[in-house]
Amino acid sequence: NAGVTQTPKFRVLKTGQSMTLLCAQDMNHEYMYWYRQDPGMGLRLIHYSVGEGTTAKGEVPDGYNVSRLKKQNFLLGLESAAPSQTSVYFCASSYPTTEYEQYFGPGTRLTVT
Amino acid sequence: ELKVEQNPLFLSMQEGKNYTIYCNYSTTSDRLYWYRQDPGKSLESLFVLLSNGAVKQEGRLMASLDTKARLSTLHITAAVHDLSATYFCAVEFGNEKLTFGTGTRLTIIP
């Protein structure tokens, strides 16, 4: 049971380049989330999904797109990277039980130069 | 506006001492979470608090929830160096999403 995994762990992009971050979970969770973490700002929700084929915007969605074609995978895309998107990105998943606890992946450190 | 505020933001304390981290939130919620993050690592779930008056303890950490006051506390008893980390509270405001506080960076000094 790997839990929540993220690919890649590190990436450096030039301004204007594009990339996709992959999140995978093997816990059969319905809900998946993408967050970004910046120094002194805690975690902020970018996009989330409550089931296969569904996505919704979070607090800071601009500049990002997502897709959830398979229940176990949640992809985060940057179409044209900007230095302001330099951050650590965390994926999380949860199951809609009473506790609704979110389990986090190891993170992806992205630098945009 | 959905807001979660933690204080203090930074806390340096000596081993063996007790201290409390506070988490205030802006509107009604019945679900509050505490997470721990070590430098360069992911978030580890510590406690899930689901109802008014809920109290949970694990080792030297105890968390409580007062939904009427919109306040949760994370109490550290007889701190040890291994507890040095950043602690986050997060609140679910009935919308299937978590809003995080900015975190409390705790440093335990020998």
mmCIF file of C-alpha atoms in Angstrom:
data_model
loop_
_atom_site.group_PDB
_atom_site.id
_atom_site.type_symbol
_atom_site.label_atom_id
_atom_site.label_comp_id
_atom_site.label_asym_id
_atom_site.label_seq_id
_atom_site.Cartn_x
_atom_site.Cartn_y
_atom_site.Cartn_z
ATOM 1 C CA ASN A 1 0.000 0.000 0.000
ATOM 2 C CA ALA A 2 1.885 3.056 -1.257
ATOM 3 C CA GLY A 3 -0.719 5.589 -0.095
ATOM 4 C CA VAL A 4 -0.462 8.860 -2.023
ATOM 5 C CA THR A 5 2.450 9.247 -4.427
ATOM 6 C CA GLN A 6 3.526 12.250 -6.484
ATOM 7 C CA THR A 7 5.651 12.521 -9.607
ATOM 8 C CA PRO A 8 8.089 14.215 -10.012
ATOM 9 C CA LYS A 9 9.664 15.125 -6.658
ATOM 10 C CA PHE A 10 11.601 18.109 -8.014
ATOM 11 C CA ARG A 11 11.382 20.142 -11.190
ATOM 12 C CA VAL A 12 12.889 23.336 -12.565
ATOM 13 C CA LEU A 13 11.016 25.112 -15.362
ATOM 14 C CA LYS A 14 11.702 28.189 -17.396
ATOM 15 C CA THR A 15 9.007 30.853 -17.594
ATOM 16 C CA GLY A 16 6.449 29.918 -20.229
ATOM 17 C CA GLN A 17 7.141 26.183 -20.201
ATOM 18 C CA SER A 18 4.417 23.704 -19.386
ATOM 19 C CA MET A 19 4.350 20.618 -17.232
ATOM 20 C CA THR A 20 2.043 18.116 -15.570
ATOM 21 C CA LEU A 21 2.259 16.876 -12.005
ATOM 22 C CA LEU A 22 0.860 13.421 -11.354
ATOM 23 C CA CYS A 23 -0.804 12.293 -8.139
ATOM 24 C CA ALA A 24 -1.767 8.663 -7.608
ATOM 25 C CA GLN A 25 -3.495 6.985 -4.682
ATOM 26 C CA ASP A 26 -4.154 3.312 -4.048
ATOM 27 C CA MET A 27 -6.659 3.683 -1.188
ATOM 28 C CA ASN A 28 -9.764 3.833 -3.396
ATOM 29 C CA HIS A 29 -10.457 7.365 -2.148
ATOM 30 C CA GLU A 30 -13.208 9.371 -3.799
ATOM 31 C CA TYR A 31 -11.853 12.839 -3.117
ATOM 32 C CA MET A 32 -8.535 14.236 -4.273
ATOM 33 C CA TYR A 33 -6.950 17.657 -3.826
ATOM 34 C CA TRP A 34 -4.063 19.778 -5.015
ATOM 35 C CA TYR A 35 -2.503 22.339 -2.654
ATOM 36 C CA ARG A 36 0.389 24.698 -2.862
ATOM 37 C CA GLN A 37 2.528 25.628 0.118
ATOM 38 C CA ASP A 38 4.436 28.886 0.235
ATOM 39 C CA PRO A 39 6.560 30.143 3.132
ATOM 40 C CA GLY A 40 4.448 31.709 5.863
ATOM 41 C CA MET A 41 1.145 31.011 4.100
ATOM 42 C CA GLY A 42 0.172 27.497 5.096
ATOM 43 C CA LEU A 43 -1.474 25.337 2.440
ATOM 44 C CA ARG A 44 -3.864 26.780 -0.119
ATOM 45 C CA LEU A 45 -6.233 24.689 -2.184
ATOM 46 C CA ILE A 46 -5.770 24.933 -5.954
ATOM 47 C CA HIS A 47 -8.333 22.462 -7.340
ATOM 48 C CA TYR A 48 -10.112 19.409 -6.055
ATOM 49 C CA SER A 49 -12.210 16.491 -7.243
ATOM 50 C CA VAL A 50 -15.043 14.648 -5.537
ATOM 51 C CA GLY A 51 -15.055 11.764 -7.996
ATOM 52 C CA GLU A 52 -13.822 10.414 -11.298
ATOM 53 C CA GLY A 53 -14.545 12.846 -14.118
ATOM 54 C CA THR A 54 -15.332 15.789 -11.791
ATOM 55 C CA THR A 55 -13.171 18.763 -10.807
ATOM 56 C CA ALA A 56 -13.762 22.061 -9.030
ATOM 57 C CA LYS A 57 -11.846 25.231 -8.277
ATOM 58 C CA GLY A 58 -10.290 25.911 -4.926
ATOM 59 C CA GLU A 59 -8.900 29.098 -3.432
ATOM 60 C CA VAL A 60 -6.076 29.774 -5.944
ATOM 61 C CA PRO A 61 -6.970 28.090 -9.279
ATOM 62 C CA ASP A 62 -5.624 30.668 -11.755
ATOM 63 C CA GLY A 63 -2.835 29.383 -14.003
ATOM 64 C CA TYR A 64 -3.599 25.716 -13.283
ATOM 65 C CA ASN A 65 -5.761 23.035 -14.840
ATOM 66 C CA VAL A 66 -6.624 19.578 -13.562
ATOM 67 C CA SER A 67 -8.052 16.322 -14.780
ATOM 68 C CA ARG A 68 -9.387 13.213 -13.074
ATOM 69 C CA LEU A 69 -9.876 10.659 -15.810
ATOM 70 C CA LYS A 70 -9.277 7.718 -13.483
ATOM 71 C CA LYS A 71 -10.337 7.487 -9.865
ATOM 72 C CA GLN A 72 -6.824 6.798 -8.638
ATOM 73 C CA ASN A 73 -5.103 9.647 -10.516
ATOM 74 C CA PHE A 74 -5.344 13.428 -10.291
ATOM 75 C CA LEU A 75 -3.243 15.518 -12.673
ATOM 76 C CA LEU A 76 -2.252 19.150 -12.179
ATOM 77 C CA GLY A 77 -1.162 21.070 -15.266
ATOM 78 C CA LEU A 78 0.681 24.339 -15.675
ATOM 79 C CA GLU A 79 0.192 25.558 -19.240
ATOM 80 C CA SER A 80 2.576 28.506 -19.117
ATOM 81 C CA ALA A 81 4.644 28.552 -15.947
ATOM 82 C CA ALA A 82 5.351 31.822 -14.137
ATOM 83 C CA PRO A 83 7.839 32.574 -11.345
ATOM 84 C CA SER A 84 4.865 33.126 -9.004
ATOM 85 C CA GLN A 85 4.133 29.410 -9.339
ATOM 86 C CA THR A 86 7.389 28.511 -7.623
ATOM 87 C CA SER A 87 6.144 26.522 -4.668
ATOM 88 C CA VAL A 88 5.834 23.120 -3.068
ATOM 89 C CA TYR A 89 2.800 21.245 -4.357
ATOM 90 C CA PHE A 90 1.021 18.645 -2.274
ATOM 91 C CA CYS A 91 -1.626 16.219 -3.349
ATOM 92 C CA ALA A 92 -4.062 14.701 -0.862
ATOM 93 C CA SER A 93 -6.904 12.224 -0.941
ATOM 94 C CA SER A 94 -9.773 11.301 1.334
ATOM 95 C CA TYR A 95 -12.831 9.134 1.613
ATOM 96 C CA PRO A 96 -16.194 10.678 2.562
ATOM 97 C CA THR A 97 -16.531 9.044 5.966
ATOM 98 C CA THR A 98 -17.459 10.848 9.150
ATOM 99 C CA GLU A 99 -13.834 11.721 9.826
ATOM 100 C CA TYR A 100 -13.158 12.813 6.247
ATOM 101 C CA GLU A 101 -9.422 12.718 6.946
ATOM 102 C CA GLN A 102 -7.049 13.814 4.190
ATOM 103 C CA TYR A 103 -3.854 11.870 3.485
ATOM 104 C CA PHE A 104 -1.006 13.758 1.888
ATOM 105 C CA GLY A 105 1.598 12.832 -0.683
ATOM 106 C CA PRO A 106 5.313 13.639 -0.281
ATOM 107 C CA GLY A 107 5.194 16.853 -2.298
ATOM 108 C CA THR A 108 6.736 18.251 -5.493
ATOM 109 C CA ARG A 109 9.156 21.140 -5.264
ATOM 110 C CA LEU A 110 8.779 23.305 -8.366
ATOM 111 C CA THR A 111 11.027 26.218 -9.261
ATOM 112 C CA VAL A 112 10.174 28.509 -12.170
ATOM 113 C CA THR A 113 13.034 30.717 -13.340
ATOM 114 C CA GLU B 1 -14.893 34.765 4.708
ATOM 115 C CA LEU B 2 -13.498 31.437 5.850
ATOM 116 C CA LYS B 3 -10.462 32.135 8.007
ATOM 117 C CA VAL B 4 -8.303 30.022 10.274
ATOM 118 C CA GLU B 5 -5.821 31.773 12.523
ATOM 119 C CA GLN B 6 -3.105 30.182 14.591
ATOM 120 C CA ASN B 7 -1.013 31.681 17.303
ATOM 121 C CA PRO B 8 1.718 31.942 18.002
ATOM 122 C CA LEU B 9 3.342 31.691 14.578
ATOM 123 C CA PHE B 10 6.701 30.892 16.130
ATOM 124 C CA LEU B 11 7.340 29.242 19.458
ATOM 125 C CA SER B 12 10.645 28.471 21.064
ATOM 126 C CA MET B 13 10.460 26.558 24.291
ATOM 127 C CA GLN B 14 12.704 24.672 26.618
ATOM 128 C CA GLU B 15 12.573 20.945 27.057
ATOM 129 C CA GLY B 16 10.360 19.899 29.930
ATOM 130 C CA LYS B 17 8.051 22.921 29.712
ATOM 131 C CA ASN B 18 4.351 23.005 28.837
ATOM 132 C CA TYR B 19 2.767 25.197 26.209
ATOM 133 C CA THR B 20 -0.376 25.637 24.146
ATOM 134 C CA ILE B 21 -0.961 26.475 20.485
ATOM 135 C CA TYR B 22 -4.268 28.134 19.641
ATOM 136 C CA CYS B 23 -6.399 27.803 16.525
ATOM 137 C CA ASN B 24 -9.340 30.174 15.967
ATOM 138 C CA TYR B 25 -11.712 29.936 13.032
ATOM 139 C CA SER B 26 -14.273 32.268 11.566
ATOM 140 C CA THR B 27 -17.553 30.350 11.149
ATOM 141 C CA THR B 28 -19.306 27.240 12.333
ATOM 142 C CA SER B 29 -17.557 23.928 11.824
ATOM 143 C CA ASP B 30 -17.727 20.503 13.399
ATOM 144 C CA ARG B 31 -14.521 19.135 11.923
ATOM 145 C CA LEU B 32 -11.064 20.275 12.877
ATOM 146 C CA TYR B 33 -7.729 18.650 12.157
ATOM 147 C CA TRP B 34 -4.197 18.978 13.467
ATOM 148 C CA TYR B 35 -1.224 18.096 11.289
ATOM 149 C CA ARG B 36 2.496 17.992 11.880
ATOM 150 C CA GLN B 37 5.108 18.832 9.244
ATOM 151 C CA ASP B 38 8.842 18.253 9.602
ATOM 152 C CA PRO B 39 11.170 20.389 7.447
ATOM 153 C CA GLY B 40 11.110 19.292 3.826
ATOM 154 C CA LYS B 41 8.516 16.617 4.533
ATOM 155 C CA SER B 42 4.834 16.059 3.984
ATOM 156 C CA LEU B 43 1.999 16.553 6.447
ATOM 157 C CA GLU B 44 1.280 13.882 9.032
ATOM 158 C CA SER B 45 -2.168 13.667 10.595
ATOM 159 C CA LEU B 46 -2.187 14.029 14.376
ATOM 160 C CA PHE B 47 -5.789 14.474 15.463
ATOM 161 C CA VAL B 48 -9.295 14.646 14.053
ATOM 162 C CA LEU B 49 -11.791 16.481 16.286
ATOM 163 C CA LEU B 50 -15.423 16.056 15.330
ATOM 164 C CA SER B 51 -17.625 17.516 18.029
ATOM 165 C CA ASN B 52 -17.855 20.154 20.697
ATOM 166 C CA GLY B 53 -15.833 19.179 23.736
ATOM 167 C CA ALA B 54 -13.803 16.580 21.855
ATOM 168 C CA VAL B 55 -10.441 15.863 23.436
ATOM 169 C CA LYS B 56 -7.787 13.569 22.035
ATOM 170 C CA GLN B 57 -4.350 12.713 23.393
ATOM 171 C CA GLU B 58 -1.311 11.045 21.900
ATOM 172 C CA GLY B 59 1.838 10.972 23.984
ATOM 173 C CA ARG B 60 2.764 14.505 25.043
ATOM 174 C CA LEU B 61 0.202 16.137 22.733
ATOM 175 C CA MET B 62 -3.423 16.803 23.586
ATOM 176 C CA ALA B 63 -5.941 18.524 21.328
ATOM 177 C CA SER B 64 -9.340 19.900 22.226
ATOM 178 C CA LEU B 65 -12.223 21.564 20.411
ATOM 179 C CA ASP B 66 -14.718 24.188 21.589
ATOM 180 C CA THR B 67 -17.117 24.758 18.702
ATOM 181 C CA LYS B 68 -19.035 27.471 20.541
ATOM 182 C CA ALA B 69 -15.905 29.563 20.935
ATOM 183 C CA ARG B 70 -14.625 28.424 17.495
ATOM 184 C CA LEU B 71 -11.369 27.502 19.153
ATOM 185 C CA SER B 72 -9.098 24.486 19.226
ATOM 186 C CA THR B 73 -5.975 24.077 21.333
ATOM 187 C CA LEU B 74 -2.962 21.827 20.967
ATOM 188 C CA HIS B 75 -1.301 21.396 24.345
ATOM 189 C CA ILE B 76 2.266 20.167 24.686
ATOM 190 C CA THR B 77 3.262 18.599 27.967
ATOM 191 C CA ALA B 78 6.897 18.316 29.094
ATOM 192 C CA ALA B 79 8.258 19.097 25.645
ATOM 193 C CA VAL B 80 11.040 17.017 24.149
ATOM 194 C CA HIS B 81 13.279 17.809 21.170
ATOM 195 C CA ASP B 82 11.466 15.317 18.912
ATOM 196 C CA LEU B 83 8.388 17.535 18.993
ATOM 197 C CA SER B 84 10.179 20.287 17.071
ATOM 198 C CA ALA B 85 8.146 20.756 13.866
ATOM 199 C CA THR B 86 5.525 22.992 12.278
ATOM 200 C CA TYR B 87 1.977 22.319 13.438
ATOM 201 C CA PHE B 88 -1.054 23.179 11.330
ATOM 202 C CA CYS B 89 -4.703 23.238 12.191
ATOM 203 C CA ALA B 90 -7.235 22.879 9.392
ATOM 204 C CA VAL B 91 -10.998 23.362 9.424
ATOM 205 C CA GLU B 92 -13.679 21.841 7.207
ATOM 206 C CA PHE B 93 -16.445 24.393 6.773
ATOM 207 C CA GLY B 94 -19.068 21.968 5.480
ATOM 208 C CA ASN B 95 -17.891 22.258 1.892
ATOM 209 C CA GLU B 96 -15.716 19.139 1.532
ATOM 210 C CA LYS B 97 -12.596 21.302 1.619
ATOM 211 C CA LEU B 98 -10.047 22.146 4.298
ATOM 212 C CA THR B 99 -8.910 25.664 5.137
ATOM 213 C CA PHE B 100 -5.507 25.661 6.787
ATOM 214 C CA GLY B 101 -3.995 27.978 9.348
ATOM 215 C CA THR B 102 -0.581 29.452 8.592
ATOM 216 C CA GLY B 103 1.132 27.053 10.980
ATOM 217 C CA THR B 104 3.095 27.315 14.219
ATOM 218 C CA ARG B 105 6.792 26.623 13.976
ATOM 219 C CA LEU B 106 7.798 24.981 17.234
ATOM 220 C CA THR B 107 11.428 24.719 18.306
ATOM 221 C CA ILE B 108 12.330 22.812 21.459
ATOM 222 C CA ILE B 109 15.590 23.930 23.030
ATOM 223 C CA PRO B 110 17.582 21.515 25.214
#
